[in-house]
Amino acid sequence: MTETIRPRAFRHPVDMSLIRKILGSRGERIAARHLKGTGCRILARNFACPMGELDLVAQHKASGTVIFVEVKTRRDESVARAEQAVGRTKQRHIVGAARFFIKQRRLPPDTPLRFDVVAITFDAQNRPQVRHTPSAFRA
């Protein structure tokens, strides 16, 4: 009697943090393209400072408003909408980073400011759906 030895299925370990990073980067590119389409120019991407990180900083060309944008990208919203992930603690970090950005870039004190959330979700055909919430919260 001979015993057949079958090799175990070859499996790659899945690095979920890498997958989230790739998905987040894709969402930020889509959000930047969306903002450009609304008349904005991108001033900074992934601006990091001791206070936190800003996904995107844009400026509306017509009004001059500087927009601090939090981008949330999701494959599935069966549990909660992406915008709900921007709670009070996250808002405080964004506002702190925005203050740092304003100081570092020496923006005039009368510059109009806004805090937006752009949610990106993907449908069954992997097409992005963009929901932009202007003035999602205040400083």
JSON list of N, CA and C in Angstrom, two decimals, residues 6-45:
[
{"chain": "A", "resi": 6, "resn": "ARG", "atom": "N", "xyz": [-0.04, 14.67, -0.62]},
{"chain": "A", "resi": 6, "resn": "ARG", "atom": "CA", "xyz": [-0.48, 15.82, -1.40]},
{"chain": "A", "resi": 6, "resn": "ARG", "atom": "C", "xyz": [0.11, 17.09, -0.80]},
{"chain": "A", "resi": 7, "resn": "PRO", "atom": "N", "xyz": [0.67, 17.91, -1.63]},
{"chain": "A", "resi": 7, "resn": "PRO", "atom": "CA", "xyz": [1.22, 19.16, -1.09]},
{"chain": "A", "resi": 7, "resn": "PRO", "atom": "C", "xyz": [0.09, 20.07, -0.61]},
{"chain": "A", "resi": 8, "resn": "ARG", "atom": "N", "xyz": [0.38, 20.77, 0.47]},
{"chain": "A", "resi": 8, "resn": "ARG", "atom": "CA", "xyz": [-0.60, 21.75, 0.96]},
{"chain": "A", "resi": 8, "resn": "ARG", "atom": "C", "xyz": [-0.74, 22.86, -0.06]},
{"chain": "A", "resi": 9, "resn": "ALA", "atom": "N", "xyz": [-1.92, 23.42, -0.08]},
{"chain": "A", "resi": 9, "resn": "ALA", "atom": "CA", "xyz": [-2.15, 24.53, -1.02]},
{"chain": "A", "resi": 9, "resn": "ALA", "atom": "C", "xyz": [-1.19, 25.66, -0.70]},
{"chain": "A", "resi": 10, "resn": "PHE", "atom": "N", "xyz": [-0.64, 26.22, -1.73]},
{"chain": "A", "resi": 10, "resn": "PHE", "atom": "CA", "xyz": [0.29, 27.34, -1.55]},
{"chain": "A", "resi": 10, "resn": "PHE", "atom": "C", "xyz": [-0.51, 28.59, -1.18]},
{"chain": "A", "resi": 11, "resn": "ARG", "atom": "N", "xyz": [-0.18, 29.17, -0.06]},
{"chain": "A", "resi": 11, "resn": "ARG", "atom": "CA", "xyz": [-0.92, 30.33, 0.40]},
{"chain": "A", "resi": 11, "resn": "ARG", "atom": "C", "xyz": [0.04, 31.49, 0.68]},
{"chain": "A", "resi": 12, "resn": "HIS", "atom": "N", "xyz": [-0.38, 32.65, 0.24]},
{"chain": "A", "resi": 12, "resn": "HIS", "atom": "CA", "xyz": [0.37, 33.86, 0.53]},
{"chain": "A", "resi": 12, "resn": "HIS", "atom": "C", "xyz": [-0.20, 34.48, 1.78]},
{"chain": "A", "resi": 13, "resn": "PRO", "atom": "N", "xyz": [0.63, 34.87, 2.70]},
{"chain": "A", "resi": 13, "resn": "PRO", "atom": "CA", "xyz": [0.09, 35.60, 3.85]},
{"chain": "A", "resi": 13, "resn": "PRO", "atom": "C", "xyz": [-0.43, 36.96, 3.36]},
{"chain": "A", "resi": 14, "resn": "VAL", "atom": "N", "xyz": [-1.58, 37.33, 3.84]},
{"chain": "A", "resi": 14, "resn": "VAL", "atom": "CA", "xyz": [-2.19, 38.58, 3.41]},
{"chain": "A", "resi": 14, "resn": "VAL", "atom": "C", "xyz": [-1.84, 39.67, 4.41]},
{"chain": "A", "resi": 15, "resn": "ASP", "atom": "N", "xyz": [-1.21, 40.71, 3.94]},
{"chain": "A", "resi": 15, "resn": "ASP", "atom": "CA", "xyz": [-0.86, 41.84, 4.78]},
{"chain": "A", "resi": 15, "resn": "ASP", "atom": "C", "xyz": [-1.99, 42.86, 4.65]},
{"chain": "A", "resi": 16, "resn": "MET", "atom": "N", "xyz": [-2.92, 42.83, 5.60]},
{"chain": "A", "resi": 16, "resn": "MET", "atom": "CA", "xyz": [-4.09, 43.70, 5.53]},
{"chain": "A", "resi": 16, "resn": "MET", "atom": "C", "xyz": [-3.71, 45.18, 5.61]},
{"chain": "A", "resi": 17, "resn": "SER", "atom": "N", "xyz": [-2.66, 45.52, 6.33]},
{"chain": "A", "resi": 17, "resn": "SER", "atom": "CA", "xyz": [-2.27, 46.93, 6.40]},
{"chain": "A", "resi": 17, "resn": "SER", "atom": "C", "xyz": [-1.82, 47.44, 5.04]},
{"chain": "A", "resi": 18, "resn": "LEU", "atom": "N", "xyz": [-1.16, 46.60, 4.27]},
{"chain": "A", "resi": 18, "resn": "LEU", "atom": "CA", "xyz": [-0.74, 46.98, 2.92]},
{"chain": "A", "resi": 18, "resn": "LEU", "atom": "C", "xyz": [-1.96, 47.14, 2.02]},
{"chain": "A", "resi": 19, "resn": "ILE", "atom": "N", "xyz": [-2.92, 46.25, 2.14]},
{"chain": "A", "resi": 19, "resn": "ILE", "atom": "CA", "xyz": [-4.13, 46.34, 1.34]},
{"chain": "A", "resi": 19, "resn": "ILE", "atom": "C", "xyz": [-4.89, 47.62, 1.67]},
{"chain": "A", "resi": 20, "resn": "ARG", "atom": "N", "xyz": [-5.00, 47.95, 2.96]},
{"chain": "A", "resi": 20, "resn": "ARG", "atom": "CA", "xyz": [-5.68, 49.19, 3.37]},
{"chain": "A", "resi": 20, "resn": "ARG", "atom": "C", "xyz": [-4.94, 50.41, 2.84]},
{"chain": "A", "resi": 21, "resn": "LYS", "atom": "N", "xyz": [-3.61, 50.36, 2.86]},
{"chain": "A", "resi": 21, "resn": "LYS", "atom": "CA", "xyz": [-2.81, 51.49, 2.37]},
{"chain": "A", "resi": 21, "resn": "LYS", "atom": "C", "xyz": [-3.02, 51.69, 0.87]},
{"chain": "A", "resi": 22, "resn": "ILE", "atom": "N", "xyz": [-3.05, 50.62, 0.12]},
{"chain": "A", "resi": 22, "resn": "ILE", "atom": "CA", "xyz": [-3.27, 50.70, -1.32]},
{"chain": "A", "resi": 22, "resn": "ILE", "atom": "C", "xyz": [-4.67, 51.25, -1.61]},
{"chain": "A", "resi": 23, "resn": "LEU", "atom": "N", "xyz": [-5.66, 50.73, -0.89]},
{"chain": "A", "resi": 23, "resn": "LEU", "atom": "CA", "xyz": [-7.03, 51.20, -1.07]},
{"chain": "A", "resi": 23, "resn": "LEU", "atom": "C", "xyz": [-7.15, 52.68, -0.71]},
{"chain": "A", "resi": 24, "resn": "GLY", "atom": "N", "xyz": [-6.51, 53.07, 0.40]},
{"chain": "A", "resi": 24, "resn": "GLY", "atom": "CA", "xyz": [-6.54, 54.47, 0.81]},
{"chain": "A", "resi": 24, "resn": "GLY", "atom": "C", "xyz": [-5.87, 55.39, -0.20]},
{"chain": "A", "resi": 25, "resn": "SER", "atom": "N", "xyz": [-4.75, 54.96, -0.75]},
{"chain": "A", "resi": 25, "resn": "SER", "atom": "CA", "xyz": [-4.05, 55.77, -1.76]},
{"chain": "A", "resi": 25, "resn": "SER", "atom": "C", "xyz": [-4.91, 55.92, -3.01]},
{"chain": "A", "resi": 26, "resn": "ARG", "atom": "N", "xyz": [-5.57, 54.85, -3.38]},
{"chain": "A", "resi": 26, "resn": "ARG", "atom": "CA", "xyz": [-6.46, 54.92, -4.56]},
{"chain": "A", "resi": 26, "resn": "ARG", "atom": "C", "xyz": [-7.60, 55.90, -4.30]},
{"chain": "A", "resi": 27, "resn": "GLY", "atom": "N", "xyz": [-8.18, 55.83, -3.10]},
{"chain": "A", "resi": 27, "resn": "GLY", "atom": "CA", "xyz": [-9.25, 56.75, -2.74]},
{"chain": "A", "resi": 27, "resn": "GLY", "atom": "C", "xyz": [-8.80, 58.19, -2.74]},
{"chain": "A", "resi": 28, "resn": "GLU", "atom": "N", "xyz": [-7.59, 58.46, -2.24]},
{"chain": "A", "resi": 28, "resn": "GLU", "atom": "CA", "xyz": [-7.07, 59.82, -2.22]},
{"chain": "A", "resi": 28, "resn": "GLU", "atom": "C", "xyz": [-6.85, 60.36, -3.63]},
{"chain": "A", "resi": 29, "resn": "ARG", "atom": "N", "xyz": [-6.39, 59.51, -4.54]},
{"chain": "A", "resi": 29, "resn": "ARG", "atom": "CA", "xyz": [-6.23, 59.95, -5.94]},
{"chain": "A", "resi": 29, "resn": "ARG", "atom": "C", "xyz": [-7.58, 60.28, -6.56]},
{"chain": "A", "resi": 30, "resn": "ILE", "atom": "N", "xyz": [-8.58, 59.46, -6.29]},
{"chain": "A", "resi": 30, "resn": "ILE", "atom": "CA", "xyz": [-9.93, 59.70, -6.82]},
{"chain": "A", "resi": 30, "resn": "ILE", "atom": "C", "xyz": [-10.49, 60.99, -6.22]},
{"chain": "A", "resi": 31, "resn": "ALA", "atom": "N", "xyz": [-10.30, 61.19, -4.93]},
{"chain": "A", "resi": 31, "resn": "ALA", "atom": "CA", "xyz": [-10.79, 62.40, -4.26]},
{"chain": "A", "resi": 31, "resn": "ALA", "atom": "C", "xyz": [-10.10, 63.65, -4.82]},
{"chain": "A", "resi": 32, "resn": "ALA", "atom": "N", "xyz": [-8.80, 63.57, -5.06]},
{"chain": "A", "resi": 32, "resn": "ALA", "atom": "CA", "xyz": [-8.07, 64.71, -5.62]},
{"chain": "A", "resi": 32, "resn": "ALA", "atom": "C", "xyz": [-8.60, 65.05, -7.01]},
{"chain": "A", "resi": 33, "resn": "ARG", "atom": "N", "xyz": [-8.85, 64.04, -7.82]},
{"chain": "A", "resi": 33, "resn": "ARG", "atom": "CA", "xyz": [-9.40, 64.26, -9.15]},
{"chain": "A", "resi": 33, "resn": "ARG", "atom": "C", "xyz": [-10.79, 64.90, -9.05]},
{"chain": "A", "resi": 34, "resn": "HIS", "atom": "N", "xyz": [-11.60, 64.44, -8.10]},
{"chain": "A", "resi": 34, "resn": "HIS", "atom": "CA", "xyz": [-12.93, 65.01, -7.88]},
{"chain": "A", "resi": 34, "resn": "HIS", "atom": "C", "xyz": [-12.82, 66.49, -7.50]},
{"chain": "A", "resi": 35, "resn": "LEU", "atom": "N", "xyz": [-11.93, 66.80, -6.57]},
{"chain": "A", "resi": 35, "resn": "LEU", "atom": "CA", "xyz": [-11.77, 68.19, -6.13]},
{"chain": "A", "resi": 35, "resn": "LEU", "atom": "C", "xyz": [-11.31, 69.09, -7.28]},
{"chain": "A", "resi": 36, "resn": "LYS", "atom": "N", "xyz": [-10.39, 68.59, -8.09]},
{"chain": "A", "resi": 36, "resn": "LYS", "atom": "CA", "xyz": [-9.94, 69.37, -9.25]},
{"chain": "A", "resi": 36, "resn": "LYS", "atom": "C", "xyz": [-11.11, 69.67, -10.17]},
{"chain": "A", "resi": 37, "resn": "GLY", "atom": "N", "xyz": [-12.02, 68.70, -10.30]},
{"chain": "A", "resi": 37, "resn": "GLY", "atom": "CA", "xyz": [-13.19, 68.88, -11.14]},
{"chain": "A", "resi": 37, "resn": "GLY", "atom": "C", "xyz": [-14.18, 69.91, -10.59]},
{"chain": "A", "resi": 38, "resn": "THR", "atom": "N", "xyz": [-14.07, 70.22, -9.31]},
{"chain": "A", "resi": 38, "resn": "THR", "atom": "CA", "xyz": [-14.95, 71.23, -8.70]},
{"chain": "A", "resi": 38, "resn": "THR", "atom": "C", "xyz": [-14.28, 72.60, -8.64]},
{"chain": "A", "resi": 39, "resn": "GLY", "atom": "N", "xyz": [-13.13, 72.74, -9.29]},
{"chain": "A", "resi": 39, "resn": "GLY", "atom": "CA", "xyz": [-12.46, 74.04, -9.34]},
{"chain": "A", "resi": 39, "resn": "GLY", "atom": "C", "xyz": [-11.41, 74.25, -8.27]},
{"chain": "A", "resi": 40, "resn": "CYS", "atom": "N", "xyz": [-10.86, 73.17, -7.76]},
{"chain": "A", "resi": 40, "resn": "CYS", "atom": "CA", "xyz": [-9.81, 73.29, -6.72]},
{"chain": "A", "resi": 40, "resn": "CYS", "atom": "C", "xyz": [-8.46, 72.91, -7.28]},
{"chain": "A", "resi": 41, "resn": "ARG", "atom": "N", "xyz": [-7.44, 73.42, -6.63]},
{"chain": "A", "resi": 41, "resn": "ARG", "atom": "CA", "xyz": [-6.08, 72.94, -6.91]},
{"chain": "A", "resi": 41, "resn": "ARG", "atom": "C", "xyz": [-5.57, 72.31, -5.62]},
{"chain": "A", "resi": 42, "resn": "ILE", "atom": "N", "xyz": [-4.80, 71.28, -5.76]},
{"chain": "A", "resi": 42, "resn": "ILE", "atom": "CA", "xyz": [-4.29, 70.55, -4.60]},
{"chain": "A", "resi": 42, "resn": "ILE", "atom": "C", "xyz": [-3.02, 71.24, -4.10]},
{"chain": "A", "resi": 43, "resn": "LEU", "atom": "N", "xyz": [-3.03, 71.62, -2.83]},
{"chain": "A", "resi": 43, "resn": "LEU", "atom": "CA", "xyz": [-1.87, 72.27, -2.22]},
{"chain": "A", "resi": 43, "resn": "LEU", "atom": "C", "xyz": [-0.94, 71.24, -1.56]},
{"chain": "A", "resi": 44, "resn": "ALA", "atom": "N", "xyz": [-1.52, 70.19, -0.99]},
{"chain": "A", "resi": 44, "resn": "ALA", "atom": "CA", "xyz": [-0.71, 69.17, -0.30]},
{"chain": "A", "resi": 44, "resn": "ALA", "atom": "C", "xyz": [-1.46, 67.85, -0.26]},
{"chain": "A", "resi": 45, "resn": "ARG", "atom": "N", "xyz": [-0.67, 66.79, -0.26]},
{"chain": "A", "resi": 45, "resn": "ARG", "atom": "CA", "xyz": [-1.20, 65.43, -0.10]},
{"chain": "A", "resi": 45, "resn": "ARG", "atom": "C", "xyz": [-0.46, 64.78, 1.06]}
]
